[in-house]
mmCIF file with all atom_site columns, C-alpha atoms in Angstrom:
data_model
loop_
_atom_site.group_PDB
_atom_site.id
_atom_site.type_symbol
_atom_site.label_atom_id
_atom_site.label_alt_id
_atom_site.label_comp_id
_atom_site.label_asym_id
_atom_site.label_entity_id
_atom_site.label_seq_id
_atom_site.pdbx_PDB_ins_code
_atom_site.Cartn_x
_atom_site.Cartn_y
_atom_site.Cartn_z
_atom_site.occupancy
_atom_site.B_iso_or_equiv
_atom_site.pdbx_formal_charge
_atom_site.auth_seq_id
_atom_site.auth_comp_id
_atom_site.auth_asym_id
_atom_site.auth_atom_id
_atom_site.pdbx_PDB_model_num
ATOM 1   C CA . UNK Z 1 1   ? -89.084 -115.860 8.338   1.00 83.00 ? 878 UNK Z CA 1
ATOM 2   C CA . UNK Z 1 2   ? -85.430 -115.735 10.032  1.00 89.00 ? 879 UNK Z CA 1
ATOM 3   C CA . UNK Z 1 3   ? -82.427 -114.531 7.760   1.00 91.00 ? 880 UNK Z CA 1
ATOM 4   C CA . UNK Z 1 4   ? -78.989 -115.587 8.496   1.00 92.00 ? 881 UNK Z CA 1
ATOM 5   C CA . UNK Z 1 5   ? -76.132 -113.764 7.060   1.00 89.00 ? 882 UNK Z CA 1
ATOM 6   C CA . UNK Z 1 6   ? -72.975 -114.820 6.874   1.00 91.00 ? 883 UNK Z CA 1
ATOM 7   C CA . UNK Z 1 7   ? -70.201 -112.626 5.983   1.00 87.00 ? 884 UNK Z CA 1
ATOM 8   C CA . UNK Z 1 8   ? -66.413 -112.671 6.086   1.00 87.00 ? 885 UNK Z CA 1
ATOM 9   C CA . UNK Z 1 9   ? -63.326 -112.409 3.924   1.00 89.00 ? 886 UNK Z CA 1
ATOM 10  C CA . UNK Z 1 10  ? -62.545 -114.422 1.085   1.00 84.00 ? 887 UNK Z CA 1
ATOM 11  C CA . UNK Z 1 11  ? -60.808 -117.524 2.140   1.00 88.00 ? 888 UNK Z CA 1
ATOM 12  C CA . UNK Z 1 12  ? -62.683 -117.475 5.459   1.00 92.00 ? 889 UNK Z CA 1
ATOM 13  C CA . UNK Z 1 13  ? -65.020 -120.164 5.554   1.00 91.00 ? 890 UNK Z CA 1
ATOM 14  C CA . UNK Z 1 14  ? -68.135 -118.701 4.739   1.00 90.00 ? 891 UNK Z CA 1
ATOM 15  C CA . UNK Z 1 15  ? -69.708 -120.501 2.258   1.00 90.00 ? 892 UNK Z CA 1
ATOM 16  C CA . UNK Z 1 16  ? -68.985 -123.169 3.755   1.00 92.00 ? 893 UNK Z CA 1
ATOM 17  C CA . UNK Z 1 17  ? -70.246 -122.493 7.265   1.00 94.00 ? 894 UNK Z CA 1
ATOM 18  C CA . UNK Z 1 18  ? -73.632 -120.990 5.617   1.00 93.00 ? 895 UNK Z CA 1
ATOM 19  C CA . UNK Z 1 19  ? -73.901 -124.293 3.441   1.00 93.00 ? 896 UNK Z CA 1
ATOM 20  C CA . UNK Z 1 20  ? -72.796 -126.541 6.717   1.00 93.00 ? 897 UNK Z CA 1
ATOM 21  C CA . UNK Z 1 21  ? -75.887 -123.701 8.265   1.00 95.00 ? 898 UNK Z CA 1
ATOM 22  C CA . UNK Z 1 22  ? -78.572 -123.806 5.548   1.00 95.00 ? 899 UNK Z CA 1
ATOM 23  C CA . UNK Z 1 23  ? -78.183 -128.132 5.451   1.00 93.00 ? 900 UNK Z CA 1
ATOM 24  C CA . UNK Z 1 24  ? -78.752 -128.285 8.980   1.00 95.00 ? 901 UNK Z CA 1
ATOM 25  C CA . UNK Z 1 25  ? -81.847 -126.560 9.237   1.00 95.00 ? 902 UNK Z CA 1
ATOM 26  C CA . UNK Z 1 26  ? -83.263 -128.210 5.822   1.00 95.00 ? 903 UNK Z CA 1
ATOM 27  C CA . UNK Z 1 27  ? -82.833 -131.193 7.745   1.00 94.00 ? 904 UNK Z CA 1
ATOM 28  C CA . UNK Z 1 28  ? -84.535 -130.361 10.795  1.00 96.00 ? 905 UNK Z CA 1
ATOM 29  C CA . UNK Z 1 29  ? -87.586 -129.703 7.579   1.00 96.00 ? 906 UNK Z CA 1
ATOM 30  C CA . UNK Z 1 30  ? -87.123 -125.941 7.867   1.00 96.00 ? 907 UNK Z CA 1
ATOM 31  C CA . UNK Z 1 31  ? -87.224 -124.909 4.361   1.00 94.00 ? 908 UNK Z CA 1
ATOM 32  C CA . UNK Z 1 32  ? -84.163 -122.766 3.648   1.00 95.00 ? 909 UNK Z CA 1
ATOM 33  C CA . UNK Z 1 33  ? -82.945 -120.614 0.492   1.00 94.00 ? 910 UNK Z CA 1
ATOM 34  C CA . UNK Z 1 34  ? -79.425 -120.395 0.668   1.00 94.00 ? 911 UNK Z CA 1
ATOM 35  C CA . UNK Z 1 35  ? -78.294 -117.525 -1.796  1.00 92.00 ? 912 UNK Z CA 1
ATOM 36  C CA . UNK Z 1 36  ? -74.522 -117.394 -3.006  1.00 88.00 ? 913 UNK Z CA 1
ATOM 37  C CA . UNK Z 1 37  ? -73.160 -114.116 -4.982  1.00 85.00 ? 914 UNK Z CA 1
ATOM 38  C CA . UNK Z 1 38  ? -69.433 -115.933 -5.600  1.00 83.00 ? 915 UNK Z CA 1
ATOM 39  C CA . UNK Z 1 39  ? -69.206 -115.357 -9.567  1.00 81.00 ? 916 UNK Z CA 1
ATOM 40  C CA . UNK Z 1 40  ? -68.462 -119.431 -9.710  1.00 80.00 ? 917 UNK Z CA 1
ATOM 41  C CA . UNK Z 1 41  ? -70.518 -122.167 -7.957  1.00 80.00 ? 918 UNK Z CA 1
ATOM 42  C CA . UNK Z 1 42  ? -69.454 -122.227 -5.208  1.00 83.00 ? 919 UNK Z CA 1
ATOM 43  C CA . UNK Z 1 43  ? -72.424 -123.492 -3.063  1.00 83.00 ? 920 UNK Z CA 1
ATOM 44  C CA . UNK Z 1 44  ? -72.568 -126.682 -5.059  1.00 80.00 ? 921 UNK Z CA 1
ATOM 45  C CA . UNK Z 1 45  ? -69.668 -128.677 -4.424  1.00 83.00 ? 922 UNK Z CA 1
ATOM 46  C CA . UNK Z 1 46  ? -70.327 -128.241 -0.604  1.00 83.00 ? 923 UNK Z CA 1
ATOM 47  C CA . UNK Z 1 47  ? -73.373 -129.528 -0.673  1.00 86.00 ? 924 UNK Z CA 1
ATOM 48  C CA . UNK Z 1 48  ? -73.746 -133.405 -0.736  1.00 82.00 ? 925 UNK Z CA 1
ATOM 49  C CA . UNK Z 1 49  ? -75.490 -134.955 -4.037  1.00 76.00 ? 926 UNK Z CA 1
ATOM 50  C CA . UNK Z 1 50  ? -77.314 -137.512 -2.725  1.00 75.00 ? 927 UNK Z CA 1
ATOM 51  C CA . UNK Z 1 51  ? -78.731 -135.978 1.085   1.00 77.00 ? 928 UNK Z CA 1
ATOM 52  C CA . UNK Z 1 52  ? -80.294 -132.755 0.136   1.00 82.00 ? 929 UNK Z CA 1
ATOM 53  C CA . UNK Z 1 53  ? -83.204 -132.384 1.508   1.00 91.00 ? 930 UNK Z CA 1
ATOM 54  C CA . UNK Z 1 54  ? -85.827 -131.091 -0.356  1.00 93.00 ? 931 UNK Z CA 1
ATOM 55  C CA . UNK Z 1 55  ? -86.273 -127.908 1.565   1.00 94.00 ? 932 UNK Z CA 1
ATOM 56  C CA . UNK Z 1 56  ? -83.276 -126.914 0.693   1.00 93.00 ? 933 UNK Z CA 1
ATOM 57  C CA . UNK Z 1 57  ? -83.217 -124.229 -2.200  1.00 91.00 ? 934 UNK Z CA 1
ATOM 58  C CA . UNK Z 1 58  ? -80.052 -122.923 -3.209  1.00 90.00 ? 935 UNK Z CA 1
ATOM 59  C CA . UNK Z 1 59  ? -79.806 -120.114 -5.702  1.00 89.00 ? 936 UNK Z CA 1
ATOM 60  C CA . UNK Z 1 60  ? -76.896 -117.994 -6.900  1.00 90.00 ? 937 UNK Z CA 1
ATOM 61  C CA . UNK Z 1 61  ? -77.140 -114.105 -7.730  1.00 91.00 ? 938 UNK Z CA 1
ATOM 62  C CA . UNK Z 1 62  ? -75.413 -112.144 -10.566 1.00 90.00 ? 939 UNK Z CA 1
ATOM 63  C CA . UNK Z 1 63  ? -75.191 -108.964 -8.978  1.00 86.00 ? 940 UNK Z CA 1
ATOM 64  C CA . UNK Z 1 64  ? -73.813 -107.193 -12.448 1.00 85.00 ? 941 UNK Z CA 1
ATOM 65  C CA . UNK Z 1 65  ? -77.353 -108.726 -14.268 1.00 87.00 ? 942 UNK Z CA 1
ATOM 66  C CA . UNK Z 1 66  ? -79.452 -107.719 -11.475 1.00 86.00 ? 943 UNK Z CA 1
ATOM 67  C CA . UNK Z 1 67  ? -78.359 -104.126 -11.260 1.00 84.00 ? 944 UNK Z CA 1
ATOM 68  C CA . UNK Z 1 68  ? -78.444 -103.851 -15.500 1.00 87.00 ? 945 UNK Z CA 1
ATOM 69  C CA . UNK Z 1 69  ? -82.045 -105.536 -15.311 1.00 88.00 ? 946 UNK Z CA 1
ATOM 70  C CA . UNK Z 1 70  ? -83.101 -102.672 -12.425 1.00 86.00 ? 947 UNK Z CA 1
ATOM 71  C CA . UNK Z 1 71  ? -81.321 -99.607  -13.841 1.00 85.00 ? 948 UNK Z CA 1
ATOM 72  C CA . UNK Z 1 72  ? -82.599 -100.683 -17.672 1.00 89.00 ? 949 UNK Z CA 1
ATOM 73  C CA . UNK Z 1 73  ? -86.483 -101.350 -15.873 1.00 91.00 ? 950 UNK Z CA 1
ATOM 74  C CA . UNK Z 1 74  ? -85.888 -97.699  -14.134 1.00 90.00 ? 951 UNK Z CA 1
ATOM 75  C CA . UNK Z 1 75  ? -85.072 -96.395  -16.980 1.00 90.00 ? 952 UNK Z CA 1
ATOM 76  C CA . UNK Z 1 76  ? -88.005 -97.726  -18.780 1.00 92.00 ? 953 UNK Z CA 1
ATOM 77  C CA . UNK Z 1 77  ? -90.132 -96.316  -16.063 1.00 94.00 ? 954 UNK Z CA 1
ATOM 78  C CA . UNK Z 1 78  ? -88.636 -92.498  -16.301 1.00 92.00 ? 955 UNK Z CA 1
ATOM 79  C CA . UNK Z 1 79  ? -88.971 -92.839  -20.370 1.00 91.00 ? 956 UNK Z CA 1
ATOM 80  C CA . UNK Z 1 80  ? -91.340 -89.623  -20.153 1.00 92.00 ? 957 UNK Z CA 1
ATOM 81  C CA . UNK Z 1 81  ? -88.776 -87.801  -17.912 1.00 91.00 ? 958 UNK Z CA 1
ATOM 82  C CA . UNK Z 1 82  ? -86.737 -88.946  -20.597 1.00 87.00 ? 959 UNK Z CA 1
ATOM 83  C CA . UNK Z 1 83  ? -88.426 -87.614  -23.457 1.00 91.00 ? 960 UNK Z CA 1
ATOM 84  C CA . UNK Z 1 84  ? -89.126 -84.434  -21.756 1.00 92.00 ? 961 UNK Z CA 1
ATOM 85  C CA . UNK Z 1 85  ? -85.415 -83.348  -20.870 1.00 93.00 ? 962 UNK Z CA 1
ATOM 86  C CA . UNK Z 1 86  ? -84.375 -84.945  -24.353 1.00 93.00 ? 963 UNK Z CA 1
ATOM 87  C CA . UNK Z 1 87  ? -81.758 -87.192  -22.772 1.00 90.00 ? 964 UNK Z CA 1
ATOM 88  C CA . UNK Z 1 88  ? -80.843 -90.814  -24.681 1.00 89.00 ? 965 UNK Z CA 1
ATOM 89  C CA . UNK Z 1 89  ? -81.285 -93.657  -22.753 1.00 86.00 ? 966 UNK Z CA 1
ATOM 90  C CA . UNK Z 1 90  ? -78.267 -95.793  -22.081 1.00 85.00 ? 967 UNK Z CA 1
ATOM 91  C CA . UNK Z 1 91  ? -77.742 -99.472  -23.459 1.00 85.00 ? 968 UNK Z CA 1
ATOM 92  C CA . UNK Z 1 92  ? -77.745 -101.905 -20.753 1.00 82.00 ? 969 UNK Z CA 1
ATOM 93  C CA . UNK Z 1 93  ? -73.719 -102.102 -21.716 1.00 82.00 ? 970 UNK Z CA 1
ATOM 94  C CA . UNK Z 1 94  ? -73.456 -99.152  -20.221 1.00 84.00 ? 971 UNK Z CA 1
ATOM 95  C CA . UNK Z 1 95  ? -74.317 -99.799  -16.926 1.00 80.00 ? 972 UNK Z CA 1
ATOM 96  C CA . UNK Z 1 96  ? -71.745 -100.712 -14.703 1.00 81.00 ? 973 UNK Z CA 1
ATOM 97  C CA . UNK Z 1 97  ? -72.504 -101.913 -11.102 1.00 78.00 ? 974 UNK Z CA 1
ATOM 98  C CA . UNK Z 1 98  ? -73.038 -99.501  -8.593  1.00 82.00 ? 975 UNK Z CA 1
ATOM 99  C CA . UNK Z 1 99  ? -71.560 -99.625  -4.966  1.00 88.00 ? 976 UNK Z CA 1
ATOM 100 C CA . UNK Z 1 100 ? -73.733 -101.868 -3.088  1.00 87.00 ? 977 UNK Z CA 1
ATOM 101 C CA . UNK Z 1 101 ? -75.331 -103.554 -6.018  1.00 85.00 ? 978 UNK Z CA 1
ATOM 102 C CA . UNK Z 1 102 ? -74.114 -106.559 -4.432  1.00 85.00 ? 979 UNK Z CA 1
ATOM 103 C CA . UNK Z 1 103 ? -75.984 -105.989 -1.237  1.00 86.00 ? 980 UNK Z CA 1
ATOM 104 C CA . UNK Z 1 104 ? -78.792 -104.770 -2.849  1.00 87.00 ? 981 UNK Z CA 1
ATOM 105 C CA . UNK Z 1 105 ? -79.251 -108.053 -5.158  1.00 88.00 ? 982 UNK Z CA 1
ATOM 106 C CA . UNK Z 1 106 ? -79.092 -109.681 -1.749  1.00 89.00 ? 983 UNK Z CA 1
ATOM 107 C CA . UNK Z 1 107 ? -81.553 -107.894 -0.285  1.00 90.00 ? 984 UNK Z CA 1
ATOM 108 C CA . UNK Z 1 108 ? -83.842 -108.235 -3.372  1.00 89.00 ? 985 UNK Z CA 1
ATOM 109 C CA . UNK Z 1 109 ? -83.557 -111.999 -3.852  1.00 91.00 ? 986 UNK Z CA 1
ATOM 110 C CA . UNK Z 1 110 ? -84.477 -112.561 -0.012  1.00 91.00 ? 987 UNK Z CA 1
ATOM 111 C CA . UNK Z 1 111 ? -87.341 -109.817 -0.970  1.00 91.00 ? 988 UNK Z CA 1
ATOM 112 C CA . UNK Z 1 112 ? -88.268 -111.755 -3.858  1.00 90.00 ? 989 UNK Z CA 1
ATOM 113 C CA . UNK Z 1 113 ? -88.418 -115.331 -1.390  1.00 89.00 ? 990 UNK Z CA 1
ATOM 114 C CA . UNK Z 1 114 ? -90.518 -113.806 1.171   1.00 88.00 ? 991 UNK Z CA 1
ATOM 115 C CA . UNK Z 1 115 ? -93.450 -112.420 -1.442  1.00 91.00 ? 992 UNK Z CA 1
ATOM 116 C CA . UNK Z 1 116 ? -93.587 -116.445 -2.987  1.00 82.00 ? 993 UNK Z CA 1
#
C-alpha cells in the first residue's frame, strides 16, 4: 500500500492535483481511494463523469461525525469508570472536535482501507 498526501493552503490546488494524482494511477489499474475532508464536494466536480475508472474510490470524511462517533464509542467503553466516579456521560452534542480530529479521521479512514 503507498499513501500520498497532499497538503497545502486553501486556494492552492490541492484537490485538484490529488484528484489529477488519484485518476492517473486508477488508470494505470492501481486501485486508489482518494479521501477529501472539504465540508462540500469538492472531489466530485474534478473528476470526469464518464472516464472513471473503476478503481477509483473516492470518499469524503466528516471529521466533526467521526470524532462524536469515537468520543461517544469511548465513552461507551469507560461506562464502568463512569459509574464508579459517578460522572454523567455527555450527549454526543456536546462534543466538539478536538485539535487534530481532522488528521486523525484521516488517518482512520486510510486505517479503515487497509484492514478491507
Amino acid at each position: 500500500m503507498r499513501t500520498l498526501l497532499i497538503t497545502g493552503p486553501g486556494g492552492s490546488g490541492r484537490t485538484t492535483t490529488a484528484a489529477a494524482t488519484a485518476l492517473a494511477a486508477a488508470r494505470e489499474g492501481t486501485r486508489t481511494l482518494l479521501l477529501g475532508t472539504d465540508p462540500t464536494d469538492t472531489l466530485t466536480p474534478v473528476l470526469p463523469d464518464d472516464t472513471t475508472p473503476p478503481t477509483l474510490t473516492t470518499h469524503r470524511i466528516d471529521p466533526d461525525t467521526t470524532a462524536r462517533e469515537d468520543l461517544t464509542a469511548l465513552q461507551t467503553r469507560a461506562a464502568p469508570a463512569h459509574d464508579l466516579l459517578g460522572t454523567p456521560r455527555l450527549d454526543p452534542e456536546e462534543f466538539t472536535p478536538l485539535p487534530g480530529a481532522e488528521e486523525l479521521a484521516i488517518l482512520r479512514a486510510l486505517r479503515d482501507a487497509a484492514l478491507d
